[in-house]
Amino acid sequence: MSDNVPDIKYLFEPRAVAVIGASHDKNKLGYHVTDNIVSGGYTGRVYPINPRGGEICGRRVYKTIEDVEDEIDLVSIVVPAKFVFEAVKSCAQKGVKFASIITSGFAEVGNVEEERKIVACARAHGMRIQGPNIFGIYSCVSSLNATFSASCPEPGSVAIITQSGALGLGMIGKTAIEHLGLSAIVSVGNKSDLDEADLLEYLVPQEQTRVIFMYIEGVQDGEKLIKALSAATRVKPVIVLKSGRSARGAIAAASHTGSLAGSDEVFDDIMRQCGVLRAESVNEGFDWCKFIATSPPPPGDNTVIITNGGGIGVIATDASEKYGITLYDDAATLKETFAPVTPDFGSTKNPIDITGQAGRTEYTLALDAALNHKDMHAVMALYCETAVFDSENLFRMIIENSQKYREGGKPLVFSVFGGRKSRDCINLCRDQNIPVFGDVYEAVSCMGALFRYYHYRNASPDQAVMADIDAEALERIAAHAIEQNRFFLLAHEAQTIMKLAGIEIPKSSIARNLDEAVRCSEDIGYPVVMKVVSKDIVHKSDAGGVALDLENRNEVIDAYQAIMQNCRAYNPGALIEGVEIAEMVKPGTELIVGARRDATFGPIVMVGLGGIYVEVMKDVTFRYFPSGRTEIMNMIKDIRSYPLLLGVRGEEKKDIDGVAEVIIKLGSIIQKCTRISDIEINPLRVYEGRGVKAVDVRILLSKFDRSNKHE
């Protein structure tokens, strides 16, 4: 690849643009891309390219890109797929900085090699590729609309990155009618070269962009995206909508852009770790964009609900709990503050019910009272339509108070519920770029998203931790297994890994025959556990290769004979090396902890409720690694069964710090040992006070040496 990589700025702010495939035919995309560039007020120079020559949209048409004497920063390519490579080659040889390939028909339909060939040609000359399979790019700063959108984007402060071209075009139209102004909207399509992380390099420091919204179907370089998002969210909010949650959705995503959706649970937890707000729908994402882009940071968590009806206030209270909003509950202060503006038959408890007779004056007085109180940090104002208000008065009240709250540095969100007057008011506010919502849950969801983002941003960055692991010793154990064409470790090998990492395990020995099994059991002390040792039997329980709670010599003999018989019946060709004898550890809270080298995000760690119900309960959380100790503790707190670790029914608190240490050690092993791909401890017994013990350990190996990513 050429060392002369162009500045991403020239994709968004090109000084000169060419369109290869510019068309005289108004039914062709090449015409509409050219027309949108010219009619959109682009401030740079425009060069339509078409072998027929002539004139398009009042601009001279050049027959080839070579005929243009000017230096070109961006070329939109809108020709059939079979002609794209030659077009890219011509651009690259001319020194074009960016090629925006609108044409589809590449990796998304299985034409992977042609796409790779195009990227290789571009990179050899220092040119970057946007797409293919995209709608183009709009950039407010340069008034560039190099898309085939039917709508003209409205300038504003929200940037959109979308993997889907068609959805992106729909977003342009939707944002226009919603008056959601855009600083940019960019399609990444197949992400053959440029991806979301590359585009964030420009959008994060750009002053005009206040909020970034991303639609993602699949992630190709998760570690790169993590790094970009973690940096971005320290500067401005990033909202992500990701499809492919379901199995069918993941298949659809793969057929759409050639991207693998990956595990949605892993994606969800890692996005939260990066400070990203994950939306459930386009509408929810747009609602958050509108509200967050126009709201000041909350000075604290205390939120007040002001309403003219009890029912809608109760709904908002439920929604507040769902979205993690703290409702201010100092009854004496609330009464002192709101009694002067609340009728006797109203309520000064939060939600504040100023009753159905409240008009513009009453709402303003109540809102002023909250704005002027130092311990009230945010307000959700709810209105159910009555005859007291008309659309114009309601609109004026909302506009005036929204302005006061912005100037006062406190977030304020309105929900207006009712008929025609309410709808008219919402539309009037939208025209003034004031987000007002027809549903209470929409309004509360927006306030919750705002709080979640600023909680993340205001928290001190967590310093990543790494355990001191003798990676060379661990690699030698893995190498020995791989030499035997084994890509998993036997029980005693896995236990050696645990010992080297400083993770406590039960006392155990390997017995090669029945006599050794009896002797090992007596040395360790009853009761004991017996497990088959065989490279050909990975799932020991399924093979009948496990016996628990053996209390004496006779039970050991019976168990040994039963295990041998079961395993030979399960896999007659299995090479059985013997059995593992281990102490029967005392009961404790059972967790599953693990680490693996994820195909999308690289090293990740996990923790959850362990034992035999792991697959049923699915109570697990994930983080990328390395992570900070605080993040690891938060990860443990995120599991639904966390209260078990705090102690129930008179139990003492369990060794949560010990669990965190094990997670850090497992993550460090995956990070440092290139041949170890998966580690799972299930169960990890966690005891009251101090103490954790890895009862059963499974370690898988990689067929490739991950120290060489290109292998």
XYZ file of C-alpha atoms in Angstrom:
711
model
C 0.000 0.000 0.000
C 1.183 3.490 -0.774
C 2.373 5.522 2.214
C 0.609 8.558 0.769
C -2.763 8.111 2.480
C -5.073 11.083 1.821
C -6.578 13.150 4.625
C -10.175 12.014 5.275
C -11.103 15.707 5.172
C -11.039 15.599 1.372
C -13.886 13.087 1.292
C -16.147 15.565 3.109
C -14.623 18.779 1.794
C -13.373 18.010 -1.726
C -12.074 20.902 -3.788
C -13.070 19.209 -7.037
C -15.507 16.366 -7.762
C -15.957 14.191 -10.843
C -18.817 11.822 -11.702
C -17.827 8.828 -13.830
C -21.079 7.642 -15.345
C -22.728 11.064 -15.394
C -25.726 10.634 -17.670
C -27.874 12.757 -19.955
C -30.777 10.396 -19.191
C -32.884 11.666 -16.285
C -33.896 8.072 -15.513
C -30.292 7.114 -14.700
C -28.572 7.433 -11.319
C -25.615 9.116 -12.990
C -27.829 12.056 -13.908
C -29.283 12.453 -10.431
C -25.894 12.313 -8.687
C -24.612 15.034 -11.022
C -27.767 17.116 -10.668
C -27.714 16.893 -6.859
C -24.101 18.064 -6.773
C -24.787 21.025 -9.064
C -28.208 22.053 -7.727
C -27.179 21.479 -4.100
C -24.860 24.472 -4.183
C -21.553 22.602 -3.987
C -18.797 25.182 -3.620
C -16.078 23.297 -5.514
C -15.493 22.366 -9.160
C -17.621 19.689 -10.875
C -16.536 17.438 -13.763
C -19.129 15.085 -15.312
C -17.459 12.153 -17.148
C -19.179 10.380 -20.070
C -17.687 9.087 -23.360
C -20.442 10.890 -25.301
C -19.284 14.311 -24.121
C -21.658 17.268 -24.416
C -23.194 19.016 -21.419
C -25.048 17.814 -18.314
C -26.727 20.107 -15.771
C -25.052 23.092 -17.417
C -21.557 21.630 -16.993
C -19.145 20.541 -19.713
C -18.833 16.754 -19.949
C -15.356 15.199 -20.239
C -14.992 11.927 -22.146
C -12.439 10.448 -19.727
C -11.072 11.278 -16.300
C -7.657 11.747 -17.926
C -9.062 14.640 -19.966
C -9.631 16.667 -16.803
C -6.551 18.781 -16.183
C -7.567 19.702 -12.638
C -6.555 17.828 -9.465
C -9.590 15.854 -8.273
C -10.235 14.939 -4.642
C -13.412 12.859 -5.014
C -14.875 10.796 -7.844
C -18.371 9.302 -7.732
C -18.473 6.116 -9.810
C -21.902 5.247 -11.238
C -21.207 2.696 -13.980
C -22.124 -1.012 -14.288
C -20.070 -3.338 -12.078
C -18.086 -4.789 -14.987
C -16.648 -1.321 -15.763
C -15.836 -0.280 -12.193
C -12.304 -1.697 -12.004
C -11.135 0.210 -15.072
C -12.748 3.383 -13.706
C -10.969 2.921 -10.371
C -7.683 2.207 -12.119
C -7.967 5.424 -14.158
C -8.759 7.453 -11.032
C -5.906 5.915 -9.053
C -3.380 6.551 -11.805
C -4.548 10.167 -12.063
C -3.974 10.726 -8.338
C -7.598 11.006 -7.192
C -7.828 10.899 -3.387
C -11.211 9.195 -2.882
C -13.455 7.056 -5.080
C -17.091 6.768 -4.013
C -18.370 3.589 -5.707
C -22.160 3.787 -5.829
C -22.400 0.700 -8.054
C -23.524 -2.573 -6.448
C -22.795 -6.156 -7.496
C -19.699 -7.018 -5.473
C -19.155 -8.796 -2.123
C -22.836 -8.503 -1.218
C -23.656 -10.902 -4.085
C -20.548 -13.054 -3.716
C -18.294 -11.116 -6.108
C -15.594 -10.848 -3.445
C -12.518 -11.208 -5.638
C -13.472 -8.306 -7.901
C -13.981 -6.098 -4.858
C -10.571 -7.066 -3.460
C -8.971 -6.384 -6.829
C -10.479 -2.877 -6.871
C -9.248 -2.084 -3.355
C -5.759 -3.419 -4.068
C -5.488 -1.203 -7.146
C -6.640 1.863 -5.210
C -4.318 1.246 -2.259
C -1.321 0.746 -4.531
C -1.741 4.374 -5.615
C -2.755 5.834 -2.232
C -6.446 6.220 -3.113
C -9.237 5.290 -0.666
C -12.523 3.590 -1.539
C -15.961 4.451 -0.139
C -18.311 1.536 -0.777
C -19.131 -0.125 -3.078
C -22.902 -0.586 -2.860
C -23.671 2.888 -1.466
C -25.764 5.988 -2.135
C -22.835 8.420 -1.830
C -22.080 11.247 0.575
C -23.640 14.513 1.742
C -21.540 17.096 3.584
C -23.052 20.312 4.892
C -19.689 22.092 5.246
C -19.016 21.979 1.509
C -22.694 21.919 0.440
C -21.893 18.626 -1.296
C -24.802 16.321 -2.115
C -23.096 13.546 -4.102
C -26.040 11.148 -3.683
C -29.012 10.063 -5.760
C -31.458 11.066 -3.029
C -34.838 12.433 -4.044
C -34.730 14.859 -1.100
C -32.315 17.632 -0.268
C -30.856 17.236 3.256
C -31.501 20.079 5.675
C -28.255 21.487 7.153
C -27.796 20.911 10.873
C -25.714 19.279 13.592
C -26.388 15.526 13.298
C -24.057 13.272 11.294
C -25.266 9.889 10.030
C -23.139 6.921 8.976
C -25.163 4.101 7.448
C -24.241 0.703 6.085
C -27.487 0.465 4.135
C -27.815 2.623 1.038
C -31.593 2.392 0.651
C -32.195 3.033 4.353
C -29.813 5.975 4.157
C -31.761 7.513 1.282
C -34.929 7.057 3.311
C -33.210 8.734 6.263
C -32.439 11.777 4.115
C -36.133 12.124 3.303
C -37.230 11.410 6.874
C -34.820 13.918 8.418
C -35.998 16.573 5.956
C -39.660 16.325 6.960
C -38.709 16.006 10.640
C -36.474 19.101 10.381
C -33.587 17.058 11.761
C -30.682 18.990 10.299
C -27.656 17.059 9.067
C -23.999 17.982 9.137
C -23.267 14.898 7.021
C -24.715 11.591 5.906
C -22.382 8.948 4.529
C -22.963 5.453 3.205
C -20.293 2.797 3.832
C -21.985 -0.142 2.090
C -19.664 -3.133 1.805
C -16.870 -1.343 3.699
C -14.248 -2.715 1.323
C -11.840 -0.002 2.509
C -13.269 2.934 4.466
C -15.392 1.980 7.462
C -17.174 3.719 10.337
C -13.966 4.192 12.324
C -12.323 6.021 9.418
C -15.269 8.400 9.067
C -15.293 9.127 12.800
C -11.786 10.581 12.407
C -13.396 13.512 10.595
C -16.766 13.767 12.327
C -15.599 13.683 15.951
C -13.461 16.858 15.881
C -15.764 18.635 13.412
C -17.434 21.534 15.244
C -20.715 21.487 13.323
C -21.471 17.878 14.303
C -22.992 17.599 17.792
C -24.376 14.052 17.630
C -23.420 11.040 15.488
C -25.964 8.390 14.478
C -24.795 5.078 12.981
C -26.721 2.246 11.346
C -24.652 -0.964 11.381
C -25.399 -4.414 10.000
C -22.025 -6.038 10.626
C -18.608 -5.170 12.033
C -15.461 -6.171 10.153
C -12.694 -4.808 12.395
C -14.126 -4.713 15.892
C -10.908 -3.727 17.658
C -10.523 -0.721 15.370
C -14.163 0.264 15.950
C -13.818 -0.062 19.745
C -10.839 2.275 19.737
C -12.629 4.825 17.539
C -15.896 4.764 19.498
C -14.203 4.926 22.904
C -12.409 8.085 21.792
C -15.477 9.561 20.069
C -17.872 9.256 23.009
C -15.504 11.215 25.239
C -16.144 14.138 22.876
C -19.749 13.821 21.665
C -22.678 11.386 21.802
C -22.754 8.431 19.413
C -26.037 6.594 18.826
C -26.037 3.191 17.121
C -28.843 1.193 15.558
C -27.691 -2.334 14.731
C -29.736 -4.894 12.877
C -29.116 -8.631 12.752
C -30.285 -9.265 16.333
C -32.185 -12.401 15.359
C -30.826 -15.437 13.519
C -32.854 -14.556 10.422
C -31.809 -10.918 10.683
C -28.150 -11.939 10.773
C -28.608 -14.035 7.620
C -30.365 -11.130 5.907
C -27.534 -8.770 6.877
C -24.960 -11.169 5.447
C -26.797 -11.390 2.141
C -27.289 -7.620 2.050
C -23.745 -6.336 2.496
C -21.629 -9.437 2.910
C -21.174 -8.636 6.631
C -21.499 -11.016 9.553
C -23.734 -9.649 12.301
C -21.850 -11.450 15.085
C -23.179 -12.076 18.589
C -25.728 -9.436 19.478
C -25.149 -9.896 23.214
C -21.440 -9.227 22.795
C -22.124 -6.224 20.561
C -24.636 -4.772 23.022
C -22.332 -5.009 26.042
C -19.301 -3.668 24.182
C -21.239 -0.695 22.817
C -22.329 0.160 26.364
C -18.717 -0.185 27.504
C -17.688 2.275 24.771
C -20.292 4.803 25.935
C -22.482 4.300 22.865
C -26.264 4.717 23.092
C -27.977 1.821 21.323
C -31.366 2.612 19.795
C -34.070 0.049 19.060
C -35.394 1.734 15.906
C -34.704 4.532 13.447
C -37.421 6.650 15.051
C -35.993 6.207 18.540
C -32.508 7.024 17.262
C -33.758 10.166 15.538
C -35.683 11.210 18.668
C -32.496 10.914 20.719
C -30.536 12.853 18.099
C -33.044 15.721 18.096
C -33.209 15.953 21.872
C -29.536 15.484 22.721
C -28.369 17.847 19.963
C -30.454 20.673 21.436
C -30.110 19.943 25.182
C -27.521 21.177 27.680
C -25.690 18.624 29.837
C -27.668 17.908 33.029
C -25.991 19.480 36.097
C -27.123 16.530 38.234
C -29.491 13.554 38.321
C -32.565 14.933 40.116
C -35.502 15.009 37.702
C -38.970 16.470 38.176
C -42.136 15.572 36.267
C -44.684 18.376 35.805
C -48.070 17.275 34.472
C -51.675 18.390 34.155
C -53.010 14.865 34.746
C -52.367 12.056 37.213
C -52.553 9.171 34.748
C -49.932 10.458 32.373
C -47.722 11.250 35.367
C -47.930 7.648 36.557
C -46.983 6.410 33.077
C -43.983 8.746 33.101
C -42.976 7.433 36.535
C -42.973 3.858 35.235
C -40.998 4.934 32.179
C -38.482 6.748 34.382
C -37.705 3.540 36.236
C -37.308 1.663 32.946
C -34.879 4.230 31.543
C -32.895 4.736 34.740
C -34.021 8.281 35.566
C -33.757 9.476 39.173
C -36.932 11.264 40.299
C -36.368 13.928 42.949
C -38.217 12.813 46.086
C -37.540 15.361 48.844
C -41.206 15.819 49.781
C -40.678 18.903 51.950
C -38.667 20.748 49.295
C -41.109 19.771 46.546
C -44.036 21.077 48.595
C -42.237 24.318 49.426
C -41.292 24.844 45.776
C -44.522 23.909 44.007
C -47.314 24.634 46.527
C -47.507 28.292 45.409
C -48.214 27.205 41.794
C -50.345 24.111 42.479
C -54.083 24.098 43.355
C -55.096 22.553 46.660
C -56.604 19.582 44.798
C -53.366 19.032 42.867
C -50.224 17.263 44.077
C -46.784 18.536 45.017
C -45.370 15.037 45.135
C -43.204 14.086 42.158
C -44.885 13.892 39.581
C -46.147 17.437 40.222
C -49.822 17.540 39.181
C -50.830 21.134 38.437
C -54.241 19.745 37.278
C -56.264 19.958 34.092
C -57.097 23.654 34.470
C -53.429 24.613 34.027
C -52.752 26.955 31.141
C -49.764 28.802 29.776
C -49.261 30.859 32.944
C -49.523 27.910 35.357
C -47.090 25.769 33.350
C -44.603 28.632 33.113
C -44.750 29.292 36.868
C -44.177 25.610 37.662
C -41.339 25.342 35.144
C -39.734 28.510 36.495
C -39.884 27.098 40.027
C -37.972 23.978 38.953
C -35.520 25.934 36.809
C -34.633 28.228 39.691
C -34.108 25.469 42.267
C -30.498 24.349 42.561
C -31.392 20.756 43.508
C -33.701 20.148 40.534
C -31.590 19.343 37.499
C -33.974 18.294 34.718
C -37.700 18.486 33.969
C -40.129 16.378 31.959
C -43.243 18.447 31.205
C -46.347 16.478 30.203
C -49.533 17.883 28.729
C -52.844 16.149 28.084
C -54.989 18.177 25.702
C -57.780 20.238 27.329
C -59.927 23.169 26.263
C -57.749 25.516 28.342
C -54.957 25.600 25.756
C -55.063 26.262 22.051
C -52.234 25.198 19.743
C -50.713 28.661 19.515
C -50.613 29.263 23.283
C -49.206 25.796 23.928
C -46.602 26.346 21.222
C -45.565 29.715 22.674
C -45.282 28.263 26.176
C -43.044 25.451 24.944
C -40.826 27.734 22.850
C -40.343 30.283 25.640
C -39.575 27.726 28.339
C -37.309 25.648 26.115
C -35.232 28.748 25.487
C -35.087 29.590 29.210
C -33.988 26.074 30.126
C -31.278 26.011 27.463
C -29.941 29.318 28.743
C -30.261 28.072 32.336
C -28.290 24.911 31.581
C -30.980 22.369 32.428
C -32.569 19.769 30.117
C -36.313 20.065 29.477
C -38.407 17.642 27.432
C -42.093 18.011 26.509
C -44.715 15.381 25.774
C -48.000 16.627 24.321
C -50.798 14.066 24.082
C -54.156 14.590 22.455
C -55.895 15.330 19.170
C -55.612 17.919 16.431
C -54.436 20.763 18.677
C -51.680 18.598 20.100
C -50.608 17.444 16.645
C -50.555 21.026 15.374
C -48.463 22.123 18.347
C -45.944 19.322 17.810
C -45.614 20.292 14.140
C -45.134 23.974 15.002
C -42.409 23.079 17.485
C -40.716 20.761 14.994
C -40.568 23.610 12.499
C -38.620 25.571 15.127
C -36.272 22.627 15.829
C -37.801 22.060 19.279
C -38.302 18.312 19.897
C -41.751 17.631 21.369
C -43.113 14.095 21.599
C -46.613 12.717 21.269
C -45.941 9.734 23.511
C -44.718 9.889 27.108
C -42.349 6.951 26.681
C -40.673 8.692 23.736
C -40.012 11.775 25.853
C -38.755 9.823 28.871
C -36.594 7.630 26.629
C -34.876 10.766 25.316
C -34.167 12.066 28.809
C -32.843 8.640 29.816
C -30.485 8.561 26.832
C -29.177 12.019 27.730
C -28.458 10.954 31.318
C -26.808 7.695 30.257
C -24.453 9.499 27.912
C -23.372 12.155 30.404
C -22.986 9.585 33.201
C -20.483 7.831 30.951
C -18.756 10.994 29.801
C -18.430 12.469 33.303
C -16.982 9.286 34.794
C -13.221 9.153 35.163
C -11.637 7.010 32.439
C -10.861 3.535 33.758
C -7.196 2.516 33.523
C -6.853 -0.839 31.749
C -5.332 -3.607 33.875
C -3.342 -6.677 32.886
C -2.267 -9.595 35.078
C 1.361 -10.691 35.271
C 1.239 -13.900 33.233
C 4.186 -16.117 32.213
C 3.071 -16.259 28.585
C 6.043 -18.345 27.443
C 5.242 -21.147 29.892
C 1.610 -21.157 28.799
C 2.570 -21.158 25.118
C 4.773 -24.231 25.674
C 1.806 -26.177 27.048
C -0.329 -25.113 24.081
C 2.444 -25.978 21.614
C 2.762 -29.495 23.085
C -0.954 -30.116 22.484
C -0.808 -28.720 18.955
C 2.159 -30.991 18.153
C -0.198 -33.886 18.926
C -2.751 -32.349 16.536
C -4.947 -31.444 19.529
C -6.652 -28.060 19.631
C -7.862 -28.324 23.215
C -6.072 -28.965 26.486
C -6.590 -32.045 28.602
C -7.820 -31.521 32.151
C -4.404 -31.696 33.804
C -2.944 -29.310 31.190
C -5.749 -26.810 31.772
C -5.163 -27.067 35.516
C -1.481 -26.338 35.006
C -2.482 -23.197 33.105
C -4.654 -22.176 36.052
C -1.812 -22.740 38.520
C 0.593 -20.694 36.401
C -1.978 -17.878 36.300
C -2.475 -17.987 40.064
C -6.075 -19.232 39.930
C -6.966 -21.680 42.706
C -8.166 -25.117 41.595
C -9.237 -28.263 43.490
C -6.514 -30.721 44.510
C -6.250 -33.347 41.791
C -4.148 -36.127 40.262
C -4.176 -38.179 37.075
C -4.645 -41.933 37.534
C -3.633 -44.237 34.662
C -5.345 -47.346 36.066
C -7.711 -48.533 38.774
C -5.036 -48.996 41.447
C -3.766 -45.455 40.882
C -7.350 -44.152 41.017
C -7.831 -45.687 44.468
C -4.444 -44.447 45.727
C -5.013 -40.888 44.414
C -8.465 -40.773 46.006
C -7.085 -41.745 49.397
C -4.198 -39.273 49.104
C -6.550 -36.391 48.268
C -9.172 -37.433 50.829
C -12.815 -38.369 50.387
C -15.186 -37.284 48.954
C -13.697 -37.044 45.447
C -14.748 -36.464 41.843
C -13.666 -38.714 38.961
C -13.510 -37.570 35.303
C -12.304 -39.366 32.198
C -9.092 -38.075 30.557
C -9.191 -38.442 26.769
C -8.351 -36.186 23.863
C -11.202 -37.868 21.986
C -13.887 -37.048 24.572
C -14.398 -33.325 25.091
C -17.889 -33.359 26.640
C -17.262 -35.754 29.518
C -20.753 -35.641 31.040
C -22.392 -36.549 27.721
C -20.174 -39.649 27.558
C -20.963 -40.718 31.123
C -17.385 -39.891 31.993
C -17.995 -38.063 35.278
C -18.750 -39.377 38.766
C -19.368 -37.076 41.742
C -19.225 -37.341 45.515
C -17.363 -40.649 45.794
C -17.145 -41.406 49.525
C -14.941 -44.530 49.762
C -12.738 -47.105 48.027
C -15.639 -49.250 46.804
C -17.404 -46.273 45.224
C -14.165 -45.293 43.473
C -13.786 -48.818 42.037
C -17.410 -48.891 40.848
C -17.135 -45.396 39.341
C -13.886 -46.228 37.519
C -15.361 -49.330 35.929
C -18.584 -47.506 34.979
C -16.694 -44.600 33.389
C -14.515 -46.954 31.325
C -17.572 -48.880 30.147
C -19.583 -45.712 29.362
C -16.787 -43.997 27.445
C -15.928 -47.064 25.352
C -19.595 -47.350 24.415
C -19.766 -43.598 23.670
C -16.656 -43.605 21.463
C -15.176 -47.068 20.866
C -12.123 -45.593 19.154
C -11.291 -43.108 21.900
C -7.813 -43.166 23.400
C -8.434 -43.096 27.161
C -5.374 -41.994 29.122
C -6.947 -42.539 32.515
C -9.076 -40.553 34.934
C -8.654 -37.341 36.868
C -9.279 -37.610 40.600
C -10.129 -34.303 42.276
C -11.363 -33.167 45.647
C -15.102 -32.677 45.948
C -15.125 -28.966 46.658
C -17.537 -27.458 49.134
C -20.678 -25.767 47.791
C -20.666 -22.094 46.854
C -22.303 -19.705 44.410
C -21.575 -21.038 40.933
C -20.535 -18.648 38.172
C -19.266 -19.126 34.664
C -16.291 -16.953 33.723
C -14.390 -17.004 30.496
C -12.334 -15.261 27.879
C -12.014 -15.759 24.165
C -10.597 -14.272 21.036
C -13.796 -13.085 19.368
C -13.841 -13.166 15.567
C -15.172 -9.594 15.485
C -13.932 -7.763 18.577
C -10.727 -9.603 19.489
C -10.082 -10.488 23.157
C -13.267 -10.425 25.247
C -14.152 -11.619 28.750
C -17.438 -12.882 30.131
C -19.129 -13.677 33.437
C -22.529 -15.059 34.315
C -24.601 -17.444 36.373
C -22.862 -20.821 36.107
C -23.583 -24.482 36.611
C -25.781 -26.707 34.475
C -28.331 -23.997 33.617
C -25.990 -21.653 31.735
C -27.592 -22.249 28.339
C -31.105 -21.997 29.755
C -30.726 -18.856 31.883
C -28.340 -17.016 29.511
C -27.453 -14.645 32.343
C -24.058 -13.516 31.052
C -22.318 -10.230 30.272
C -19.288 -9.401 28.141
C -16.529 -6.769 27.901
C -13.642 -6.220 25.552
C -10.212 -6.707 27.063
C -8.035 -5.181 28.362
C -10.496 -3.278 30.534
C -10.221 -1.358 33.777
C -10.975 -2.884 37.167
C -14.037 -0.643 37.615
C -15.405 -1.852 34.276
C -14.862 -5.479 35.277
C -16.752 -4.849 38.536
C -19.570 -3.187 36.569
C -19.637 -6.220 34.308
C -20.222 -8.482 37.311
C -22.947 -6.147 38.620
C -24.733 -6.316 35.248
C -25.694 -9.985 35.576
C -29.251 -10.509 36.798
C -28.055 -12.922 39.484
C -25.675 -10.369 41.032
C -27.782 -10.211 44.246
C -26.671 -13.808 44.942
C -23.119 -12.517 45.293
C -24.233 -9.862 47.772
C -25.669 -12.562 50.010
C -29.280 -13.683 50.487
C -31.154 -15.136 53.478
C -28.500 -14.253 55.994
C -25.503 -15.210 53.866
C -22.393 -13.056 53.888
C -21.221 -11.193 50.807
C -19.313 -13.430 48.397
C -15.762 -12.793 47.161
C -16.647 -10.461 44.276
C -13.121 -9.040 44.180
C -11.834 -12.580 43.724
C -14.155 -13.072 40.747
C -12.840 -9.859 39.186
C -9.250 -11.064 39.634
C -10.017 -14.335 37.852
C -11.651 -12.465 34.957
C -8.612 -10.198 34.615
C -6.278 -13.209 34.627
C -8.288 -15.029 31.963
C -8.387 -11.920 29.785
C -4.645 -11.497 30.205
C -4.039 -15.090 29.099
C -6.059 -14.545 25.914
C -4.356 -11.199 25.298
C -0.815 -12.521 25.747
C -0.986 -16.143 24.563
C -1.523 -16.195 20.834
C -2.368 -19.910 20.570
C -5.063 -19.949 23.273
C -8.425 -18.980 21.763
C -11.005 -19.857 24.442
C -11.004 -20.354 28.205
C -14.091 -21.274 30.180
C -14.385 -21.979 33.891
C -17.750 -23.499 34.763
C -18.337 -23.555 37.567
C -16.213 -21.036 39.376
C -17.239 -21.587 42.991
C -17.435 -18.294 44.886
C -17.406 -18.396 48.675
C -18.513 -16.093 51.473
C -15.859 -13.647 52.599
C -12.762 -14.687 50.633
C -12.176 -17.501 48.208
C -12.921 -18.618 44.656
C -12.095 -21.974 43.076
C -12.044 -23.033 39.411
C -13.796 -26.397 39.534
C -13.945 -27.245 35.824
C -11.777 -25.613 33.160
C -12.012 -25.909 29.376
C -9.316 -24.402 27.138
C -9.380 -24.393 23.329
C -6.458 -23.622 21.047
C -6.196 -21.783 17.753
C -4.988 -23.472 14.594
C -3.249 -20.223 13.700
C -0.584 -18.244 15.493
C -2.445 -15.005 16.278
C 0.807 -13.117 16.744
C 0.724 -12.859 12.950
C -2.653 -11.355 12.066
C -2.086 -11.910 8.367
C -1.508 -15.640 8.711
